[in-house]
Coordinates of C-alpha atoms in Angstrom, one line a residue:
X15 CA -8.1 11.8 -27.9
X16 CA -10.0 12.5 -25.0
X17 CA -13.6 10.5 -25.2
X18 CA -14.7 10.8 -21.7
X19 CA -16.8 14.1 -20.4
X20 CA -16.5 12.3 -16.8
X21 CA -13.9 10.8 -15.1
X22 CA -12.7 10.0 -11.4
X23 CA -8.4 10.5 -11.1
X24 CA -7.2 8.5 -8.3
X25 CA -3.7 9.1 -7.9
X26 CA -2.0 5.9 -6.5
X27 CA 0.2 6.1 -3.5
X28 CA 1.1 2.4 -3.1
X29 CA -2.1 0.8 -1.8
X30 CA -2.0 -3.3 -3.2
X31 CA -6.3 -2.0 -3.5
X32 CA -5.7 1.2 -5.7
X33 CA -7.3 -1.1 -8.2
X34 CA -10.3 -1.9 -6.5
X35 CA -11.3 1.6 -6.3
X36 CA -11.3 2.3 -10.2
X37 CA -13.7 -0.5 -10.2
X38 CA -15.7 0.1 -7.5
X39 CA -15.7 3.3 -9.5
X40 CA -16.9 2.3 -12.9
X41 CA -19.6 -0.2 -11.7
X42 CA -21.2 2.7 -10.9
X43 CA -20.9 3.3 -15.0
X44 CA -18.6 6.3 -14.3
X45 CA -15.3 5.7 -15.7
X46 CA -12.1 6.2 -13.7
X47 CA -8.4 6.0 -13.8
X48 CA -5.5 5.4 -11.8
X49 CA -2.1 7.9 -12.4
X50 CA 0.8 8.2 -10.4
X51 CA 1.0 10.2 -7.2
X52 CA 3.9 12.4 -8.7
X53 CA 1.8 13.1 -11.8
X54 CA 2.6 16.6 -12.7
X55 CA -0.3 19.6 -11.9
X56 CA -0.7 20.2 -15.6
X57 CA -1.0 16.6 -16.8
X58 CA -3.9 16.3 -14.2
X59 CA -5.5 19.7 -15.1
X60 CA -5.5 18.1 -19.0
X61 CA -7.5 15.1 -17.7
X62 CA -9.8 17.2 -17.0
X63 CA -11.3 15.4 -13.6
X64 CA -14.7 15.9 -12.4
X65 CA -13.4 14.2 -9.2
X66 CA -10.1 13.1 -7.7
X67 CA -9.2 10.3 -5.0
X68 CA -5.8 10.1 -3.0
X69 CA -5.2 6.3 -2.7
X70 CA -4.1 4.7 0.4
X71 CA 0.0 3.6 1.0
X72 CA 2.5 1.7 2.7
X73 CA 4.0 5.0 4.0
X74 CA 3.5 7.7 6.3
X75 CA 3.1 10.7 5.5
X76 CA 5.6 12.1 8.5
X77 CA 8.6 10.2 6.5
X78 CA 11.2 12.2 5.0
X79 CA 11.0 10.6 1.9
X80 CA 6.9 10.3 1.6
X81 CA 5.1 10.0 -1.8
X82 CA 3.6 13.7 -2.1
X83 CA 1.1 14.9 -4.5
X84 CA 1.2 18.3 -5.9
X85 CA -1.2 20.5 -3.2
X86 CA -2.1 22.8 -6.1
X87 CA -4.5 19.9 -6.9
X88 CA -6.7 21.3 -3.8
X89 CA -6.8 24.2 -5.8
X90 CA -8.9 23.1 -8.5
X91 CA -12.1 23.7 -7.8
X92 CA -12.6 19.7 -8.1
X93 CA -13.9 17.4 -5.0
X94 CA -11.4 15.3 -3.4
X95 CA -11.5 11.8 -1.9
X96 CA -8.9 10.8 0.7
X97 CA -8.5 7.6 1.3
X98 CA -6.2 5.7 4.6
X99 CA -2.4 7.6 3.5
X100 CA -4.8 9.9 1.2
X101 CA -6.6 11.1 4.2
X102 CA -3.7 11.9 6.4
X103 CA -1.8 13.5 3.4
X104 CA -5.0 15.6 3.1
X105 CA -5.0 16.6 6.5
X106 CA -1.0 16.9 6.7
X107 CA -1.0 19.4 3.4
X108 CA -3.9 21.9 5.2
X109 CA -1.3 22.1 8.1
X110 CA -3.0 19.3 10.5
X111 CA -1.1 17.1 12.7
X112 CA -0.8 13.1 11.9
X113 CA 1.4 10.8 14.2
X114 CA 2.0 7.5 15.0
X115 CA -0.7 5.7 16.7
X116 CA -0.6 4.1 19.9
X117 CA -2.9 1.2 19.3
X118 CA -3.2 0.8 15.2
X119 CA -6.2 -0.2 13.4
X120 CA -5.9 -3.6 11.3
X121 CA -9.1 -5.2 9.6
X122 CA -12.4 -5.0 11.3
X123 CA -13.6 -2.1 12.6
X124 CA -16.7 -0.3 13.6
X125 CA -17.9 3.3 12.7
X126 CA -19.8 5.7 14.7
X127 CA -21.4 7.6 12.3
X128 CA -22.4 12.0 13.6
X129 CA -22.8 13.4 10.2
X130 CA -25.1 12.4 8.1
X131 CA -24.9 14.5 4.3
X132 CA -21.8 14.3 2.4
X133 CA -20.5 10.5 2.3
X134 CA -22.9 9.4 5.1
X135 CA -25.7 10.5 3.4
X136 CA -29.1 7.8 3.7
X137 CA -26.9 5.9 6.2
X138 CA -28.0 5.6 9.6
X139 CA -26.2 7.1 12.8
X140 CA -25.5 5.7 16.3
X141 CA -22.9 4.4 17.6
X142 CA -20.8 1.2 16.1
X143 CA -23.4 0.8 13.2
X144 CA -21.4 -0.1 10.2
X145 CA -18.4 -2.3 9.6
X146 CA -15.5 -0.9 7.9
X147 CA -11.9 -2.2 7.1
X148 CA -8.8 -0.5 8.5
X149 CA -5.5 -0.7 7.9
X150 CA -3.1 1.8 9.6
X151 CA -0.5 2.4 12.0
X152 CA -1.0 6.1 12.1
X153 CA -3.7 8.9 12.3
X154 CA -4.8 12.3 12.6
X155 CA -4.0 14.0 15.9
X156 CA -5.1 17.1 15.1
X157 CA -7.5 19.0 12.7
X158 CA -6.7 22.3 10.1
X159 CA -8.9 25.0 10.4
X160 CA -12.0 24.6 8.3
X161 CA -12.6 20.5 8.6
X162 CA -14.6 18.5 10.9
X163 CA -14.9 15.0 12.1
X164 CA -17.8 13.1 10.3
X165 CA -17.4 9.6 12.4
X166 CA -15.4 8.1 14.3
X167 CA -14.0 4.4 15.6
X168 CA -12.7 3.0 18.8
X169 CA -9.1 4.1 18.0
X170 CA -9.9 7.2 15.2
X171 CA -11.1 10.5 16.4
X172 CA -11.3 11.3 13.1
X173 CA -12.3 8.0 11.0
X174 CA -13.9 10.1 8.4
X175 CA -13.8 14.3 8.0
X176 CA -15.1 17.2 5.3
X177 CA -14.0 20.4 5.0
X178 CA -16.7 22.5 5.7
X179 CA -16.7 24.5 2.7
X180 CA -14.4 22.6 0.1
X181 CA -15.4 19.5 -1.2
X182 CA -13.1 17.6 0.4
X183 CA -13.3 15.1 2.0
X184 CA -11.6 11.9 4.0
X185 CA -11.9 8.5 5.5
X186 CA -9.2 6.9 7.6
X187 CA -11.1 3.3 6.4
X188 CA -11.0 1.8 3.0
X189 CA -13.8 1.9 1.7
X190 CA -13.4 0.2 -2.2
X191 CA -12.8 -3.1 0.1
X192 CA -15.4 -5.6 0.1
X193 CA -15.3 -5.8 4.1
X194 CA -16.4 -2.5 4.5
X195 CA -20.0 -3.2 4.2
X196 CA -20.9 0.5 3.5
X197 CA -18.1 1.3 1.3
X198 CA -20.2 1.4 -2.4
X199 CA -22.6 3.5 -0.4
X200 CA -19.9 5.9 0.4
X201 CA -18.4 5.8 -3.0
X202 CA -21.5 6.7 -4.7
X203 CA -21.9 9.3 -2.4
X204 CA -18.7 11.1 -3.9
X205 CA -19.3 10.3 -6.9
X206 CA -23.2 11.5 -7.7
X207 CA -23.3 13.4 -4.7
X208 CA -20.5 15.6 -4.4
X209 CA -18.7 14.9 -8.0
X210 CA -22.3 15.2 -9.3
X211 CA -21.1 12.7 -11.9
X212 CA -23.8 11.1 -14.2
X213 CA -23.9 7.3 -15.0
X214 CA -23.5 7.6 -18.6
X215 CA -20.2 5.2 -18.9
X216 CA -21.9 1.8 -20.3
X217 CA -20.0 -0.5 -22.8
X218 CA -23.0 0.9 -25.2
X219 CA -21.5 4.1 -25.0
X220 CA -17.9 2.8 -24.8
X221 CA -18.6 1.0 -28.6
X222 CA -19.6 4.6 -29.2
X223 CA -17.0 6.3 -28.3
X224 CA -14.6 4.6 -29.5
X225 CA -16.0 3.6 -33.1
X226 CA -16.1 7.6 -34.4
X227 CA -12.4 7.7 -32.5
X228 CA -10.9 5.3 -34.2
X229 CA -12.4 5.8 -37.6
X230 CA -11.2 9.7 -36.9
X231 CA -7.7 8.2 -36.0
X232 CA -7.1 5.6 -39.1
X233 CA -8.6 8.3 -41.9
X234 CA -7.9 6.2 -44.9
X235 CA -5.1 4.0 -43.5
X236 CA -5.0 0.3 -43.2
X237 CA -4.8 -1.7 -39.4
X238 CA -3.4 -5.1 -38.7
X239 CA -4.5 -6.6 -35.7
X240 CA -2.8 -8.9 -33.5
X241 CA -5.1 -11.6 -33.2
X242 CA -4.6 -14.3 -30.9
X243 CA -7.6 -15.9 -30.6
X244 CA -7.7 -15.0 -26.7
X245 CA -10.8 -12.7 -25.7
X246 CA -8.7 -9.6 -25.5
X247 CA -7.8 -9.1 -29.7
X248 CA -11.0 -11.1 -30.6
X249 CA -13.0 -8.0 -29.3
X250 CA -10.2 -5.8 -30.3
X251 CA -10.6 -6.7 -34.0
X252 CA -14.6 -6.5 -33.4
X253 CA -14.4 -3.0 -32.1
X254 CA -12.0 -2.3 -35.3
X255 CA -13.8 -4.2 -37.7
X256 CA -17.3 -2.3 -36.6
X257 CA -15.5 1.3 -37.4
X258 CA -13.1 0.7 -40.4
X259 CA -14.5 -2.3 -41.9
X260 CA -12.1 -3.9 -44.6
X261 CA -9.2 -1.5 -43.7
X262 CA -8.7 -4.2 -41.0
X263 CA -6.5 -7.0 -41.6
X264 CA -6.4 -10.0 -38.8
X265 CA -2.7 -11.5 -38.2
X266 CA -2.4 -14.8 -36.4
X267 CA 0.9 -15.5 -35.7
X268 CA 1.8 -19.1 -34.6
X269 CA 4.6 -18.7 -32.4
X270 CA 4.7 -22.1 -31.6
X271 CA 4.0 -21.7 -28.3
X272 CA 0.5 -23.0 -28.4
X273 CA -1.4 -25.6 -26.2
X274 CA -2.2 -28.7 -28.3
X275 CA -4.1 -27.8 -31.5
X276 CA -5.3 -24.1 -30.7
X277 CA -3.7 -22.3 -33.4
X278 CA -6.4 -25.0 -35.4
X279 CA -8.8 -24.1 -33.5
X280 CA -8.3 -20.7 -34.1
X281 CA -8.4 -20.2 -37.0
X282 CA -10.8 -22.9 -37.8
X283 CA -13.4 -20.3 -36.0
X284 CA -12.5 -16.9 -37.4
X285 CA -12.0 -18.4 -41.2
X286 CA -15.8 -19.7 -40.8
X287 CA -17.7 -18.1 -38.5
X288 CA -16.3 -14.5 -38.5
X289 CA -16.3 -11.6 -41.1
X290 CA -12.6 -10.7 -40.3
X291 CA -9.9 -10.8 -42.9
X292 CA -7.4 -13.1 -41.3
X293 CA -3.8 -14.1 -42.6
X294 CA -2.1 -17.2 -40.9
X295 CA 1.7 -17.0 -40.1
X296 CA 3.9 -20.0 -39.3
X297 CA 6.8 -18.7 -36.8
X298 CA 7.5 -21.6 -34.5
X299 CA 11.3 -22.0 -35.4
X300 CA 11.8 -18.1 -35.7
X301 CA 10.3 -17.9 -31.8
X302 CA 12.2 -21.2 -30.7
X303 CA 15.6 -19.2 -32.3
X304 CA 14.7 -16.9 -30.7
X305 CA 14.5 -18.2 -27.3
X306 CA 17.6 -21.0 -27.4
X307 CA 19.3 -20.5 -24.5
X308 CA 17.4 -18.4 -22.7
X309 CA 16.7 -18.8 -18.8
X310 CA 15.6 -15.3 -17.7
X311 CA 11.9 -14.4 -18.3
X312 CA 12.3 -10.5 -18.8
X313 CA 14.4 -11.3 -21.4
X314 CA 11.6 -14.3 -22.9
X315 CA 8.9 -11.8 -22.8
X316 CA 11.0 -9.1 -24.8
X317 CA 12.4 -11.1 -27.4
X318 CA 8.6 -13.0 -27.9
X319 CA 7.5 -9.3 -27.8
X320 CA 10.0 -8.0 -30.8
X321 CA 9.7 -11.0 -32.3
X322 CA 6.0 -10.6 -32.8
X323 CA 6.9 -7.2 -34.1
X324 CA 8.9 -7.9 -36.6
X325 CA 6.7 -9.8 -38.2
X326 CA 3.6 -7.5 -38.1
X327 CA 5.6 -5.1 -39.9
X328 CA 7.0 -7.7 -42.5
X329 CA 3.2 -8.7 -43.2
X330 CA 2.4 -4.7 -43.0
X331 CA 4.8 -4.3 -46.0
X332 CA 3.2 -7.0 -48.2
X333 CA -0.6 -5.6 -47.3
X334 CA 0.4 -2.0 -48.0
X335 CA -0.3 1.3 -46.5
X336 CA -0.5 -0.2 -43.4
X337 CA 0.4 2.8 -40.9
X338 CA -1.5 1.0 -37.4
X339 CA -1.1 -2.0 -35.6
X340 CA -3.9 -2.9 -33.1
X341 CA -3.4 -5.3 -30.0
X342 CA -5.3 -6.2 -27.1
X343 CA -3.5 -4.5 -24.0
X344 CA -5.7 -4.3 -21.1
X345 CA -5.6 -2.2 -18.3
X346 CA -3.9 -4.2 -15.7
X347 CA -1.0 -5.0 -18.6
X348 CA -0.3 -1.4 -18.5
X349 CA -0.6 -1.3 -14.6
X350 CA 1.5 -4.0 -14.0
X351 CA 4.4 -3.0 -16.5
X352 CA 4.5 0.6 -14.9
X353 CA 7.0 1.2 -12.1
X354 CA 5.5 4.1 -9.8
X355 CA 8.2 5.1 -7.4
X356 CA 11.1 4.1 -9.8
X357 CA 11.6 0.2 -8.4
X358 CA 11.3 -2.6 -11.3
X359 CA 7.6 -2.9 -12.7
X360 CA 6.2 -6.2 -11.3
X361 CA 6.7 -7.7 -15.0
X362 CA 7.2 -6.2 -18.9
X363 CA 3.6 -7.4 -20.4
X364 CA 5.1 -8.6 -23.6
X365 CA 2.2 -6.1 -25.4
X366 CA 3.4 -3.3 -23.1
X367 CA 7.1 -3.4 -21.2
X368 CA 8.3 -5.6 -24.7
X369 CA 7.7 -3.2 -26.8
X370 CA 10.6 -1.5 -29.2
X371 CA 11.1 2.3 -28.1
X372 CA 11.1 2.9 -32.3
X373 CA 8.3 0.9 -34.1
X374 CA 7.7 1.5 -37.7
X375 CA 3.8 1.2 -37.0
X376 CA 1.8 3.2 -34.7
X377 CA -0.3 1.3 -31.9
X378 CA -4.0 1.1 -31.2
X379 CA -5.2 0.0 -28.0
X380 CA -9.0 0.3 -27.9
X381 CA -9.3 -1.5 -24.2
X382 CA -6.1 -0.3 -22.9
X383 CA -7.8 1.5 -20.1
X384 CA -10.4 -1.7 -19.4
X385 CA -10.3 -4.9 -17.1
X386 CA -10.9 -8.5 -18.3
X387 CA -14.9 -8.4 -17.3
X388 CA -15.5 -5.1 -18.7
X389 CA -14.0 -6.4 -22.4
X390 CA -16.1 -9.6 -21.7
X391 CA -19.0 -7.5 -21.3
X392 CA -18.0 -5.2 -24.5
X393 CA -17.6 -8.4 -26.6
X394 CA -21.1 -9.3 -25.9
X395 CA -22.6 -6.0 -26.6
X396 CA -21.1 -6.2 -30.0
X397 CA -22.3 -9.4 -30.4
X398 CA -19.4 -12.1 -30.4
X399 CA -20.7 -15.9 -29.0
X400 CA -20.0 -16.8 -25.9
X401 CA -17.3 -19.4 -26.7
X402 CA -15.1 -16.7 -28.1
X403 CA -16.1 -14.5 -24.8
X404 CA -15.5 -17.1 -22.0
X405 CA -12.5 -18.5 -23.0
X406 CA -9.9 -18.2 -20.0
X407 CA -7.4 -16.0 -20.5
X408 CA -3.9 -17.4 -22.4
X409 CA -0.8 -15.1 -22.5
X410 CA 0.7 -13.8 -25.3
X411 CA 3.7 -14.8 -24.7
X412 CA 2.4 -18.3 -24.7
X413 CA 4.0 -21.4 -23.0
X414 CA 7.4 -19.6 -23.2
X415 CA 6.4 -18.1 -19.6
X416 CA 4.9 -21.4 -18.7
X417 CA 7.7 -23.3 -18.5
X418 CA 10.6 -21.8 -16.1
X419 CA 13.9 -21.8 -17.8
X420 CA 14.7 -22.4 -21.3
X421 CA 12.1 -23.2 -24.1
X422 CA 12.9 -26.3 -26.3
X423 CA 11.2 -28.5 -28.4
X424 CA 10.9 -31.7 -26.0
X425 CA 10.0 -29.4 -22.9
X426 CA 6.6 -28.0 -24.8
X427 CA 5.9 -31.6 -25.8
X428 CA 5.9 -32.4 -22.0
X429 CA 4.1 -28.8 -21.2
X430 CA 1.6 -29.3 -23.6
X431 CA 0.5 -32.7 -23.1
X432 CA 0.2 -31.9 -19.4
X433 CA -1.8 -29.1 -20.0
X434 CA -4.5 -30.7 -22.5
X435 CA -5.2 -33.1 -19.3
X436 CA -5.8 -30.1 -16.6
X437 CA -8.2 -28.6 -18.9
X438 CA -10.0 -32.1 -20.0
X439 CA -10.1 -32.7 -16.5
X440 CA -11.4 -29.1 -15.2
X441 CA -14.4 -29.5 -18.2
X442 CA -15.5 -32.9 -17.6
X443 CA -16.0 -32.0 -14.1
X444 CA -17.9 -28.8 -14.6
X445 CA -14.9 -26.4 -13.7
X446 CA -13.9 -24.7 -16.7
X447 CA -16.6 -22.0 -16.0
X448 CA -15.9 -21.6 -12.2
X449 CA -12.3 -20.3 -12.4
X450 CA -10.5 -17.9 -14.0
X451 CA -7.7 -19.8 -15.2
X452 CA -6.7 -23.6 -15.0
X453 CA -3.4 -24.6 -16.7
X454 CA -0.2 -26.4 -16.0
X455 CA 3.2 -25.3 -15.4
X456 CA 6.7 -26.9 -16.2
X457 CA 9.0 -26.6 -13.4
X458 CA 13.3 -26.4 -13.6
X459 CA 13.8 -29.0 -11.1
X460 CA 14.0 -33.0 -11.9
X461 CA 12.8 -35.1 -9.1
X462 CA 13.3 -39.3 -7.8
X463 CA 10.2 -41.0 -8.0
X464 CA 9.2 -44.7 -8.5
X465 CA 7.8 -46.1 -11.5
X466 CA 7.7 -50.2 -12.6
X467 CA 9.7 -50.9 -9.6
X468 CA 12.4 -48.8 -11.0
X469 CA 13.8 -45.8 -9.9
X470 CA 13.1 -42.4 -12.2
X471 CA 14.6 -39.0 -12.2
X472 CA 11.9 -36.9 -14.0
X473 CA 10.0 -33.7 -14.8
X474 CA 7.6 -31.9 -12.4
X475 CA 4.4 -30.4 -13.4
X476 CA 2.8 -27.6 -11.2
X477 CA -1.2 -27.0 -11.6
X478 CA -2.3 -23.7 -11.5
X479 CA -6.3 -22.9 -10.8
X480 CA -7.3 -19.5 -9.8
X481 CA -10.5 -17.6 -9.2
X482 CA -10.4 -13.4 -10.1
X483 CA -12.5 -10.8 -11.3
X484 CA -10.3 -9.0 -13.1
X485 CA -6.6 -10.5 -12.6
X486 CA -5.5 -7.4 -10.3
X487 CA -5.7 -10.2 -7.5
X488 CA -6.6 -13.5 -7.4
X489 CA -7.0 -16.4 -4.7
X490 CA -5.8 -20.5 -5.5
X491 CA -9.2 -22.4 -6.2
X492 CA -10.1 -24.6 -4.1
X493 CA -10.6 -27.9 -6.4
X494 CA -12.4 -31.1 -5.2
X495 CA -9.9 -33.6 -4.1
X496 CA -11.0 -35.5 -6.8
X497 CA -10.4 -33.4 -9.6
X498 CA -6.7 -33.1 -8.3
X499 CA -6.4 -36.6 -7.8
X500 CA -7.6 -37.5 -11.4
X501 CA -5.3 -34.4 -12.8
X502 CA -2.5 -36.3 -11.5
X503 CA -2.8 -39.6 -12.5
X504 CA -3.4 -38.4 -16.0
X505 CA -0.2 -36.7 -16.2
X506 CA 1.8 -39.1 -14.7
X507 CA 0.7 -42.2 -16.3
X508 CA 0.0 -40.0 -19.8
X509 CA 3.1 -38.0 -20.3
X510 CA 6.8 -39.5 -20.5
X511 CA 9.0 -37.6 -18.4
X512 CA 7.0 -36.3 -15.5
X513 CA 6.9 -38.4 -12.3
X514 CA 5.8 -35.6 -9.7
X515 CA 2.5 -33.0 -9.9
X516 CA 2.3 -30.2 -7.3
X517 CA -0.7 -27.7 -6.8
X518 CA -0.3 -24.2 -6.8
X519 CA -2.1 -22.7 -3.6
X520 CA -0.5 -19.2 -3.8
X521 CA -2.7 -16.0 -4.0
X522 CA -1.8 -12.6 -5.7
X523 CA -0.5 -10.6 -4.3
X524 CA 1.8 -11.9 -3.3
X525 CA 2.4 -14.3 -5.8
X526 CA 1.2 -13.5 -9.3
X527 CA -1.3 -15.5 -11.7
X528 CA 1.3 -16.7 -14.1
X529 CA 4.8 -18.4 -12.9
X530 CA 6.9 -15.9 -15.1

């Protein structure tokens, strides 16, 4: 079911910042999502867009074997956005000419601005007035008949371009990037001013939306929810709970691949300070079977995944006509477990790529299609406290994908401890808050160290603090000295077994947030 009268299709042709557009997008409160380039015509015709963007890409569009979208989409009647490889493909499917360039255009740039309606409208003209980000090794050469050259750069003749009819139009810049100092400006531009799109998308009207959908859905069926106690399913289950009431029954399944008394905790707060029905399940020796022996973590994510089903649908049998399960799969999940262009997805979320291809109960996803933030923000407009809010995220698939190689029982111990220490030491110094996740990481590899003037041969822990908005990219926090120092004594001195801590100071891309 459809909800939204609006929406913004960007079809993705690569670009590591396709993401950044959707958002850049719905903080404008209209919502947008990202489809495959290949999408067929009809399936974007039943989406109904009131506006479609062509993302940027690593290719060009000259190659034999470049990512095309279908050119029927200019047919639609519907404004399109170009953007970097969507401006040239634009320009390349009306029969214009795009080549390689003979000096390229990487990061800073300045625009020269000569039309000012369209995208450029309320923005100033004049020569190398507004900063904008490039990134290409090609461009337009020549223009097809009916377009026209809005601005230009040093190296673009064409930096920017409308048809002068059509509403299409293209920039050679990217403009969802924060570096591009007129980029919203532009973006709004599309969106109000050419899309004529209203800002009606709020979580308000997302609670909405979604309450009379999923009360149409569930009719007089029963839902469990997969709750974990993680932000995600604790406004999942609020959104539920809100529409069907006490058709909703709460699972917490304790995998036993917890930190240090969280399934407690857990439950502890939704037993007395929540309205939500919640049954308790003990699994840690099912999920440590289940993982004996196992290295690779595809196959860890897969078998926590199943495993976790499996026992939804033993407790959906005991409950009774249970027909829907409800779990908290974001948008990047289903992002990041999709493969575009037919190489491997960049990893199965276990609430996504883990998934059976037959499950006895049908799934409801009622933030599928929103980031972290946005579900913090939801869980506030329906009224959950902050502590359940600004947790930092935990993945489902627990410490399984936390500590590299196989899972046992004296490996957690060390994993476990460790991690109680990072985050005693990141909330006694006032850093919990600051970053978006802070946790510890058990590596493979056994190390020499010195300990009592005898030699060891021990465990080593990696830290892992990043700051994010929405975990689509991240950056390695930069800690005090301090804080690092005292994280590493801790350990050491606290936990038999490690002898070496190491701190993570990769970004994503190209690394990502967690180790597996």
């Amino acid at each position: 079911m459809d909800i939204h009268s609006e929406k913004i299709v960007i079809l993705d042709f690569g670009s590591q910042t396709t993401q950044l557009i959707a958002r850049r997008i719905r903080e404008q409160k209209v919502y947008s999502e990202i489809h495959p380039f290949s999408t067929p015509l009809e399936k974007i015709k039943e989406l109904k867009p009131t506006g479609i963007v062509l993302s940027g890409g690593p290719c060009s569009v000259y190659d034999e074997d470049a990512p095309l979208c279908d050119p029927e989409i200019f047919e639609l009647g519907v404004p399109v956005l170009g953007i970097c490889y969507g401006a040239q493909l634009m320009i390349q499917q009306f029969d214009g000419k795009v080549e390689k360039a003979v000096k390229r255009e990487f990061g800073k740039a300045y625009l020269n601005v000569h039309y000012t309606a369209g995208l450029f409208a309320g923005l100033e003209t004049g020569e190398a007035v507004h900063q904008v980000w490039m990134s290409h090794g090609d461009r337009i050469e020549v223009l097809p008949e009916g377009f026209e050259v809005t601005a230009t750069s040093e190296h673009s003749p064409y930096a920017a371009l409308r048809h002068k009819e059509k509403p299409f139009v293209a920039v050679q810049f990217h403009p969802e990037v924060a570096h591009t100092l007129i980029g919203n400006d532009i973006l709004r531009n599309f969106i109000f001013g050419i899309c004529n799109c209203q800002p009606e998308w709020t979580m308000h009207s997302f609670i909405e939306q979604n309450v009379k959908a999923i009360r149409e859905q569930v009719g007089d069926d029963n839902v469990i929810c997969a709750l974990s106690g993680g932000v995600d399913s604790s406004v999942v289950a609020a959104i539920i709970h809100k529409a069907i009431g006490n058709q909703l029954t709460c699972i917490y399944v304790n995998n036993g691949l917890m930190r240090t008394g969280e399934s407690e905790s857990i439950l502890r707060f939704f037993k007395e300070k929540s309205k939500l029905n919640v049954i308790d399940v003990n699994a840690e020796e099912f999920f440590l079977k289940e993982l004996e022996g196992v290295e690779d973590p595809e196959i860890k994510r897969k078998r926590i995944g199943l495993g976790f089903i499996k026992i939804f649908e033993e407790e959906a049998k005991k409950i009774g006509k249970v027909r829907y399960l409800a779990q908290g799969t974001l948008y990047p999940d289903v992002i990041e477990s999709v493969s575009f262009r037919g190489e491997a997805p960049i990893k199965s979320h276990h609430n996504v790529g883990g998934l059976p291809e037959i499950m006895k109960l049908d799934l409801i996803e009622p933030v599928r299609e929103l980031f972290k933030d946005e579900v913090r923000e939801l869980g506030l407009e329906l009224g959950l406290p902050e502590e359940a809010i600004y947790r930092q995220p935990f993945p489902g698939p627990g410490l399984g994908i936390r500590i590299m190689g196989e899972v046992t029982a004296e490996r957690l111990r060390i994993l476990r401890q460790s991690d109680v220490i990072v985050l005693d030491e990141m909330r006694k110094a006032g850093w919990y808050r600051k970053v978006w996740q802070s946790f510890a990481v058990l590596l493979p590899i056994q190390t020499v160290g010195v300990m009592g003037d005898g030699r060891t041969y021990e465990h080593v822990v990696a830290i892992r603090c990043v700051d994010s908005r929405d975990a689509m990219t991240a950056d390695w926090s930069k800690l005090p000295y301090e804080i690092l120092g005292e994280i590493s004594t801790r350990i050491i001195n606290e936990v038999r077994g490690v002898n070496r801590v190491v701190y993570d100071i990769s970004s994503k891309p190209p690394a990502t947030i967690e180790w597996e």
